[in-house]
GROMACS .gro file of C-alpha atoms in nm:
model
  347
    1UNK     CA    1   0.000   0.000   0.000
    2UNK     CA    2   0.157   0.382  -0.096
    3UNK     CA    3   0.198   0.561   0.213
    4UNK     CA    4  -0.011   0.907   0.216
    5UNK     CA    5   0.108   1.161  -0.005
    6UNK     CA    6   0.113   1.379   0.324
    7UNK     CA    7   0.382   1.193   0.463
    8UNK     CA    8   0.726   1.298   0.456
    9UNK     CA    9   1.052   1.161   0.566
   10UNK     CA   10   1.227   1.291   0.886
   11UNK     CA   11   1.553   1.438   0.836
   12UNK     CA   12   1.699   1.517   1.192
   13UNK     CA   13   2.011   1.677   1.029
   14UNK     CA   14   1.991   2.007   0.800
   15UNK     CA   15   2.325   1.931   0.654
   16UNK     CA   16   2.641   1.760   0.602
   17UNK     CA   17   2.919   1.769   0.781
   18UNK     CA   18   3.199   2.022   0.550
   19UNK     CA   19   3.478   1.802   0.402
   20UNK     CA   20   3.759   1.700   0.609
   21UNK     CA   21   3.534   1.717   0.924
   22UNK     CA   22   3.295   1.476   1.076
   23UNK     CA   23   2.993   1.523   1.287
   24UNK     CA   24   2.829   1.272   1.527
   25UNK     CA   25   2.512   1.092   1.454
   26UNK     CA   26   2.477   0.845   1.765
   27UNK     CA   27   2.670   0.743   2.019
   28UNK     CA   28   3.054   0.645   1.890
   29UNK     CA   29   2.918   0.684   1.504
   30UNK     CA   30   3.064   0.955   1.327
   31UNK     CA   31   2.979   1.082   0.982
   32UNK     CA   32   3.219   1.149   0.759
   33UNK     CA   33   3.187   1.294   0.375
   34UNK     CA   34   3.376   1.263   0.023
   35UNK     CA   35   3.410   1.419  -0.296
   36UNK     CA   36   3.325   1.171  -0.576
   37UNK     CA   37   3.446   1.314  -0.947
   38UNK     CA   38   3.088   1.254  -1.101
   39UNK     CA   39   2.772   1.438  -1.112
   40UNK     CA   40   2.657   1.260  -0.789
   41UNK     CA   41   2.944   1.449  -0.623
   42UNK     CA   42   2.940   1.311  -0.303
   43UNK     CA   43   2.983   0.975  -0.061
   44UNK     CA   44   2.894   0.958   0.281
   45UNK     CA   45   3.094   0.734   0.515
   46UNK     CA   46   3.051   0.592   0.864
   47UNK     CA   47   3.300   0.604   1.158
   48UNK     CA   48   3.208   0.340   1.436
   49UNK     CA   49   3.432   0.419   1.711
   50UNK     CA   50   3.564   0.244   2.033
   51UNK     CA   51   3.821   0.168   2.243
   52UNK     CA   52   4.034   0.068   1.981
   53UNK     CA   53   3.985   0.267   1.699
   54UNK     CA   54   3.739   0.321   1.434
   55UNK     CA   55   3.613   0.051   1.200
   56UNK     CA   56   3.546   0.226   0.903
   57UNK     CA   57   3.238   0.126   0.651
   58UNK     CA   58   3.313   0.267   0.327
   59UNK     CA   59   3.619   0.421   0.245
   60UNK     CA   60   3.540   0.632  -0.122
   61UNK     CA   61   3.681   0.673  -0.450
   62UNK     CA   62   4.053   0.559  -0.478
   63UNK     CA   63   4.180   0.912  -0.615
   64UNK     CA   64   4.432   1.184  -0.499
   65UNK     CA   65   4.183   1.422  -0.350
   66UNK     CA   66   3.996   1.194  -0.158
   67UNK     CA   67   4.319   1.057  -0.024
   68UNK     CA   68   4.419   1.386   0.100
   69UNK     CA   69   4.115   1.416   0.281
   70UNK     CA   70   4.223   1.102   0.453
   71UNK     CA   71   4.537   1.198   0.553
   72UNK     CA   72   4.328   1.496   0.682
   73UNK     CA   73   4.104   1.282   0.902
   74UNK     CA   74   4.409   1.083   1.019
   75UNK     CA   75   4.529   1.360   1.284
   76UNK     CA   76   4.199   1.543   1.317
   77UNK     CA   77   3.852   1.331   1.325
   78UNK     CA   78   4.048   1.019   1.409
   79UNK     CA   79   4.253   1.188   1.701
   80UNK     CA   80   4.552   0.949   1.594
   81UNK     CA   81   4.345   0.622   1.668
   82UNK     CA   82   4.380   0.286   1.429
   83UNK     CA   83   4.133   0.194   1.187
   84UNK     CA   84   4.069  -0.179   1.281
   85UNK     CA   85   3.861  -0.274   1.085
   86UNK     CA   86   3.708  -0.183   0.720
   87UNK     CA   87   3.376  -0.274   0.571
   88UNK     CA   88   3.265  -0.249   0.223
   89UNK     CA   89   2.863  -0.280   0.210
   90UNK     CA   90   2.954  -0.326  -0.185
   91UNK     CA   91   3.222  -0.335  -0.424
   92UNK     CA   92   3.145  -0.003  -0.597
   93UNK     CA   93   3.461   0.257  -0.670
   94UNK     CA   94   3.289   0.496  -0.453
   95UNK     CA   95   3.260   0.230  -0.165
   96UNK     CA   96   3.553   0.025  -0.197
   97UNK     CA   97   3.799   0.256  -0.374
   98UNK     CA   98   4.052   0.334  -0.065
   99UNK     CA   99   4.014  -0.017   0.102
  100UNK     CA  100   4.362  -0.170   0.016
  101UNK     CA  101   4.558   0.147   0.079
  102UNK     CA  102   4.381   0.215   0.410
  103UNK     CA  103   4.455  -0.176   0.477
  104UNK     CA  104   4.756  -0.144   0.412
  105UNK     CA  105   4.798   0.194   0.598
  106UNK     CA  106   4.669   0.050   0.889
  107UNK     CA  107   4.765  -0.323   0.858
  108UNK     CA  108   4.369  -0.371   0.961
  109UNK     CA  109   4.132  -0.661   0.741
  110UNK     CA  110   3.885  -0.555   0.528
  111UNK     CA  111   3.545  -0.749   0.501
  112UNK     CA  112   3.303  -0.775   0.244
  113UNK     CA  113   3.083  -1.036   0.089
  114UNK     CA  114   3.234  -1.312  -0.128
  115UNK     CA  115   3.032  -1.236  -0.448
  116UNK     CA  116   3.137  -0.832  -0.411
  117UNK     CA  117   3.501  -0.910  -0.334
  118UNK     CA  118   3.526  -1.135  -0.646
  119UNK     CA  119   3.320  -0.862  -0.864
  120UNK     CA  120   3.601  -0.612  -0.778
  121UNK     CA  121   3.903  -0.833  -0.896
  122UNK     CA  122   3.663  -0.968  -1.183
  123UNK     CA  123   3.595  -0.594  -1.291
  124UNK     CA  124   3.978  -0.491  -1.244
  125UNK     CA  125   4.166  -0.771  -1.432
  126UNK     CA  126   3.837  -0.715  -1.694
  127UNK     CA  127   3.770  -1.108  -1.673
  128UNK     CA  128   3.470  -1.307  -1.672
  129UNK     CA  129   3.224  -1.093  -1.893
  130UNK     CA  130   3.366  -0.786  -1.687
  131UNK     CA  131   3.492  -0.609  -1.995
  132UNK     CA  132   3.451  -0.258  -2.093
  133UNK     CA  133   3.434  -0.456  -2.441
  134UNK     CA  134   3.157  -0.686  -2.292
  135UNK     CA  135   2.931  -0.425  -2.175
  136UNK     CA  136   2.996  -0.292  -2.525
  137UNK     CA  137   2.896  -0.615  -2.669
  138UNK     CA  138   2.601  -0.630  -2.472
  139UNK     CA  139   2.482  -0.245  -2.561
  140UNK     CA  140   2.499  -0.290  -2.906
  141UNK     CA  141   2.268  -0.531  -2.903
  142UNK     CA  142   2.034  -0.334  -2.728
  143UNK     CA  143   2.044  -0.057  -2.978
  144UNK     CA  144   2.298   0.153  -2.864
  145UNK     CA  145   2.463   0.367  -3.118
  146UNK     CA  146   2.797   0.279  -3.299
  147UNK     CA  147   2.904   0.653  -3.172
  148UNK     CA  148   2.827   0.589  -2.806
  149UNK     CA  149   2.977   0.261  -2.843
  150UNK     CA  150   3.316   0.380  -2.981
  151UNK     CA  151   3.324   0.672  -2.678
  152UNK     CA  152   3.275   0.442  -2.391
  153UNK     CA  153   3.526   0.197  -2.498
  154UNK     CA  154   3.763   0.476  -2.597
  155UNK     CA  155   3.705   0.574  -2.202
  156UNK     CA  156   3.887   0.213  -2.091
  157UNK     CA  157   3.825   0.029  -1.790
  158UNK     CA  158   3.705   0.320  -1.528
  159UNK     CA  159   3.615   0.092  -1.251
  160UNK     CA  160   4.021   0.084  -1.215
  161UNK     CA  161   4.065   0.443  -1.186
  162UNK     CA  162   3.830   0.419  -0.856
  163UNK     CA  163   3.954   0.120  -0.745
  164UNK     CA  164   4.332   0.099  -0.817
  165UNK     CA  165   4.415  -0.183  -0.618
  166UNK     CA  166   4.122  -0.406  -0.474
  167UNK     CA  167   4.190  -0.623  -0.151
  168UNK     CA  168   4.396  -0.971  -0.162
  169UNK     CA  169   4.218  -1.096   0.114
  170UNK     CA  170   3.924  -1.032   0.322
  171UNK     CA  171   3.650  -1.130   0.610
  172UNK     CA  172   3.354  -1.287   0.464
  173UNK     CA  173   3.051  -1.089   0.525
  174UNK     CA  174   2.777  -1.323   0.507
  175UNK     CA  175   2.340  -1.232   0.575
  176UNK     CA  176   2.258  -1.249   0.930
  177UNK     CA  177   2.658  -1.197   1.033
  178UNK     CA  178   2.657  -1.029   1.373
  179UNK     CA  179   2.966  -0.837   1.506
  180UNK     CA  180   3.068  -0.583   1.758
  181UNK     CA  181   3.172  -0.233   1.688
  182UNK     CA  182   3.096   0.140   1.815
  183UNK     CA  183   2.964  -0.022   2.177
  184UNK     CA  184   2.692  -0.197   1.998
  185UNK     CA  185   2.591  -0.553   1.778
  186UNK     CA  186   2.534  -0.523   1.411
  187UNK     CA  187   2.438  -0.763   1.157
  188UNK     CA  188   2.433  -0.796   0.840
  189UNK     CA  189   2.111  -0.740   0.560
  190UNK     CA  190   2.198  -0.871   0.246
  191UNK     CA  191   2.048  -0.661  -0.088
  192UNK     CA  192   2.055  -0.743  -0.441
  193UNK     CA  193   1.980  -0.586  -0.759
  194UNK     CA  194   2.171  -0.296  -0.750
  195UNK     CA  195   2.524  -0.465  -0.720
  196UNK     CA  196   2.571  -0.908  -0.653
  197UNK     CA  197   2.573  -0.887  -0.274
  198UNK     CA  198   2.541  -0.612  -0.086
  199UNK     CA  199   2.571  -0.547   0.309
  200UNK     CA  200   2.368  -0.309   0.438
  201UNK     CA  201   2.438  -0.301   0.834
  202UNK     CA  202   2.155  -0.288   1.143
  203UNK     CA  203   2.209  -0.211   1.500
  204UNK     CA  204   1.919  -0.293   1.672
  205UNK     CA  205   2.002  -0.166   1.989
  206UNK     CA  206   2.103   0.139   1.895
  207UNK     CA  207   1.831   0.232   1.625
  208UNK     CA  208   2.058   0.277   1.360
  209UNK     CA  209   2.056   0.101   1.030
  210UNK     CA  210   2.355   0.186   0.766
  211UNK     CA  211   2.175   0.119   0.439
  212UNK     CA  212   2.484   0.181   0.182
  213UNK     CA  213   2.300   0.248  -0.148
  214UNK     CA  214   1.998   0.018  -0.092
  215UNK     CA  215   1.754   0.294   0.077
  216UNK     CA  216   1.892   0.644  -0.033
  217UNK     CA  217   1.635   0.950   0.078
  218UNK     CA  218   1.591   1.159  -0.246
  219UNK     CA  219   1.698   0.909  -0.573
  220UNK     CA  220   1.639   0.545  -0.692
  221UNK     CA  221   1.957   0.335  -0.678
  222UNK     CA  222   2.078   0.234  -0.997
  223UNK     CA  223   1.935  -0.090  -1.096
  224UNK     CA  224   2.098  -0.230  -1.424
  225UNK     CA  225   2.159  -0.534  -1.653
  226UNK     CA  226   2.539  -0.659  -1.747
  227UNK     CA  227   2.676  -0.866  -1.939
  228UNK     CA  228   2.752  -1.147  -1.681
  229UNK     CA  229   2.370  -1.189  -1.629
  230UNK     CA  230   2.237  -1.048  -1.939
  231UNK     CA  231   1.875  -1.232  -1.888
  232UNK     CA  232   1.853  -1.126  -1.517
  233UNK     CA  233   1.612  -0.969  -1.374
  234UNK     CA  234   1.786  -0.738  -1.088
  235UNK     CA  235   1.518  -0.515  -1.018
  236UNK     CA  236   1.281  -0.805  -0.896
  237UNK     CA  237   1.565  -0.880  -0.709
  238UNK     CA  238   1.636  -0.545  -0.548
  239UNK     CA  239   1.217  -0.467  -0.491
  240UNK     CA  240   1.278  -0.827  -0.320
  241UNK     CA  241   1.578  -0.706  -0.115
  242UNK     CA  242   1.344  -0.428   0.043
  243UNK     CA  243   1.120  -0.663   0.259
  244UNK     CA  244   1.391  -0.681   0.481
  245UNK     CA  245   1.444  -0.337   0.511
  246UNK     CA  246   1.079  -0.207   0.593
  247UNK     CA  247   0.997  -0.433   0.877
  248UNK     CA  248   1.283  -0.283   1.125
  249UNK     CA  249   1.128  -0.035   1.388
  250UNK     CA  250   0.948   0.278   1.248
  251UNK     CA  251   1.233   0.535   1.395
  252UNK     CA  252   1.506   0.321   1.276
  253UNK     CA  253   1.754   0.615   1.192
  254UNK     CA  254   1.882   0.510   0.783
  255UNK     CA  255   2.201   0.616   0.732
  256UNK     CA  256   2.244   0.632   0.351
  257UNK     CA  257   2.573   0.657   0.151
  258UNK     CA  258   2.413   0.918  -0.064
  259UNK     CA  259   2.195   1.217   0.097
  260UNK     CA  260   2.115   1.311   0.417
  261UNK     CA  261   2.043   1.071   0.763
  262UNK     CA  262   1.649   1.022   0.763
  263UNK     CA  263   1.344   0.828   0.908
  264UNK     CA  264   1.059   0.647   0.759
  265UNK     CA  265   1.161   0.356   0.615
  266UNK     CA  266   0.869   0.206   0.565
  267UNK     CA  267   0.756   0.466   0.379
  268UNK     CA  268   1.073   0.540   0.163
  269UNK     CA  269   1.037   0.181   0.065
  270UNK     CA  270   0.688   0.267  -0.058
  271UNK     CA  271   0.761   0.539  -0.201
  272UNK     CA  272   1.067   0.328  -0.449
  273UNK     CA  273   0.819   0.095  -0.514
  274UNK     CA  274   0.556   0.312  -0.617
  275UNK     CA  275   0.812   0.482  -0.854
  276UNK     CA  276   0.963   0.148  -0.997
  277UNK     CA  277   0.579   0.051  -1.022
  278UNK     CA  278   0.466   0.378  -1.253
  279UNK     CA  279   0.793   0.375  -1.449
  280UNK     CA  280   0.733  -0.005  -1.554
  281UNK     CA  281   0.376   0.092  -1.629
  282UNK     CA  282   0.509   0.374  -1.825
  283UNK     CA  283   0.761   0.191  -2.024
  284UNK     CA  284   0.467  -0.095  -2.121
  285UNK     CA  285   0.274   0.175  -2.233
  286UNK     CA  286   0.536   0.280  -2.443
  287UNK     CA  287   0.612  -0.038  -2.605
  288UNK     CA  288   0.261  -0.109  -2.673
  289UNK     CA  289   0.183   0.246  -2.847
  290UNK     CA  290   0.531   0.198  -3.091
  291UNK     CA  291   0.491   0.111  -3.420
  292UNK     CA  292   0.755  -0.096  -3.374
  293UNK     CA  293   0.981  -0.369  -3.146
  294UNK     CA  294   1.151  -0.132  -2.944
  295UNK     CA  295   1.508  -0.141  -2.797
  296UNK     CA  296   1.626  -0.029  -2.447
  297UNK     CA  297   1.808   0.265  -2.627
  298UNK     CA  298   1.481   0.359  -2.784
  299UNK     CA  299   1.329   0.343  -2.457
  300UNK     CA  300   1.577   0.537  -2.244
  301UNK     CA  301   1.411   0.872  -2.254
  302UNK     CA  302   1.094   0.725  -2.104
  303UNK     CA  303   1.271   0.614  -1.832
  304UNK     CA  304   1.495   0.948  -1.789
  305UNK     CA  305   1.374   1.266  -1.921
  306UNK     CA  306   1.675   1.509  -1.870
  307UNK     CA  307   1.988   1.525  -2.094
  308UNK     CA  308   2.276   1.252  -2.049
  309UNK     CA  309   2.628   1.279  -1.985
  310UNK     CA  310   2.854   0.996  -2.094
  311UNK     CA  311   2.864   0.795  -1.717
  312UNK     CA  312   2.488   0.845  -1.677
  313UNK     CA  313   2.403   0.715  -2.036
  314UNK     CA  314   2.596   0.396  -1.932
  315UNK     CA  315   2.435   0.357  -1.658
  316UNK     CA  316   2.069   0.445  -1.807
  317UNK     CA  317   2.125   0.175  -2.071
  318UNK     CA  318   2.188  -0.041  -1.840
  319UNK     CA  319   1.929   0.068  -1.618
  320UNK     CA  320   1.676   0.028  -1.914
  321UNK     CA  321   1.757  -0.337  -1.997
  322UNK     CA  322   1.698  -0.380  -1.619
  323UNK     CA  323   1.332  -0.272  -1.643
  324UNK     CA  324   1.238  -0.391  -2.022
  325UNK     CA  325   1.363  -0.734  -1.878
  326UNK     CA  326   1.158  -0.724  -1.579
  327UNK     CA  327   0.845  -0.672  -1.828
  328UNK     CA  328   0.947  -0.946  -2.010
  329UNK     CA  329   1.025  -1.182  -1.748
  330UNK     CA  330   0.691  -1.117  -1.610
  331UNK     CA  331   0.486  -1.178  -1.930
  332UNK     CA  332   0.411  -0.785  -1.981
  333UNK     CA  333   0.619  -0.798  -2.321
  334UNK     CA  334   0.781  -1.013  -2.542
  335UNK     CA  335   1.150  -1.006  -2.614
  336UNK     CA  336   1.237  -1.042  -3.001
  337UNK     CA  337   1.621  -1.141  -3.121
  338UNK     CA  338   1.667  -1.088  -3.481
  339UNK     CA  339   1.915  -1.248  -3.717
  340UNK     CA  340   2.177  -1.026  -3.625
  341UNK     CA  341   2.136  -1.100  -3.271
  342UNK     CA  342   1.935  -0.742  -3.161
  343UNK     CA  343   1.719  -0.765  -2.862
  344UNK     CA  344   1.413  -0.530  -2.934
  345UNK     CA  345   1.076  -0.560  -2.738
  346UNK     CA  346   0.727  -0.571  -2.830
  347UNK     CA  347   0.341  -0.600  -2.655
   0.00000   0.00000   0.00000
């Protein structure tokens, strides 16, 4: 059921903290921000201190400024301490980008779920379907143009420029994992859909739930088709994901890697299905009033009505297979291959 449109989520902080300073959110959970080099400019990160140290979950892009800002947070948030620990809820640039060097830095583990930690080396070494020049593959036969094609793979692999080095070893993070950190339990909630095997992390007895990029306040996560599963259907998987999200207590503070701290996840997870739910209805609307089989580049400006810049028409193709193959594997439209292997769609 869609929550009333009167109802709003509660955002007990106006802002973020500035860069290279961190601002408290609970007791011995600090929140940190980074600069990411794309138009979503921005990661936030979580400090869980103790005795110890800090374990640290997410550690941003693996680039020279956000580095610096490191070094900055060494002597200043961090007061000198160890960081003991690192957790990657996903294997994202943005997310996992600084985990070796802090590793090694701090001669602390890192731990992460199998299937994300072998994405990551599968993505660097471009192995397994993980090409730029598999995507490519894959894009082409969804109708992507030749001149699109050509930039993208003139781009390279850019996965490695966020993540220079990924991990050599880790702690398994496995779904319903507990541990200790910041004076309280946590355990793990696995999500899927919007990357293999996410780890978003709860602390029931603190009221705190550290969603990475499965519940973010103000967007939809990015939900898309590659070329290792190109038949998948993520987004049933990631609308599944959110069951386990919207039964935890009603003032359950989310804290999101993108946006500001809020409440209300129950409705927040109405409110992304309600939008996944008039965007498929949308796009089946679409299909059905063409004239003819349509591909997910056809379809892309139904599903995103602003101009695209090169990263965010990757990720909207990708984003569009998602959703025509969610139609499709739910009998709303009919997937057609012709003889030179294109993948168009039809009522």
């Amino acid at each position: 059921m869609n929550a009333p449109q009167s109802a709003v989520l509660d955002y007990p902080f106006d802002a973020p903290p500035p860069l290279g300073e961190a601002q408290e959110v609970a007791p011995n959970i600090r929140w940190l921000r980074m600069p990411l080099p794309f138009a979503l400019d921005h990661i936030n990160i979580w400090s869980l201190r103790d005795a110890r140290g800090s374990m640290q979950i997410d550690c941003g892009y693996g680039d020279a400024p956000t580095r610096e800002l490191w070094s900055r947070h060494f002597d200043t948030t961090l007061h000198g301490e160890p960081i003991t620990r690192i957790v990657a809820t996903h294997c994202h640039p943005d997310h996992l980008g600084n985990a070796k060097w802090l590793s090694d830095r701090f001669d602390c583990p890192v731990a992460m779920t199998e299937s994300e930690y072998l994405a990551a080396h599968a993505i660097i070494d471009q192995r397994a379907t993980h090409a730029v020049s598999d995507t490519c593959a894959l894009f082409r036969r969804h109708g992507m143009t030749e001149e699109h094609l050509a930039a993208h793979l003139a781009r390279g692999n850019q996965y490695k420029k966020g993540v220079p080095e990924a991990p050599q070893r880790f702690e398994r993070l496995i779904a319903g994992d507990r541990f200790a950190a910041g004076g309280t339990t946590w355990q793990a909630i696995a999500g899927f859909g919007h990357s293999p095997e996410h780890a978003a992390l709860h602390a029931e007895s603190a009221g705190v739930l550290i969603s990475g990029d499965m519940l973010l306040p103000k967007i939809t996560t990015n939900v898309a088709v590659w070329p290792v599963e190109p038949d998948g259907d993520p987004l049933a998987r990631f609308l599944g994901s959110l069951a386990a999200f919207e039964t935890l207590p009603a003032d359950t503070l989310v804290l999101p890697s993108h946006g500001l701290p809020f409440r209300g996840i129950a409705l927040r997870v109405a409110q992304l299905r309600a939008h996944h739910a008039v965007r498929l209805n949308e796009l089946a609307a679409a299909v059905a009033a063409a004239h003819a089989p349509q591909s997910a580049a056809d379809v892309i400006p139904v599903l995103f009505r602003r101009p695209l810049d090169m990263q965010q028409r990757f990720f909207a193709m990708g984003e569009a297979i998602a959703h025509l193959n969610h139609l499709w594997h739910a009998g709303r439209i009919t997937r057609l291959i012709d003889t030179d292997s294109a993948i168009r769609f039809a009522a």
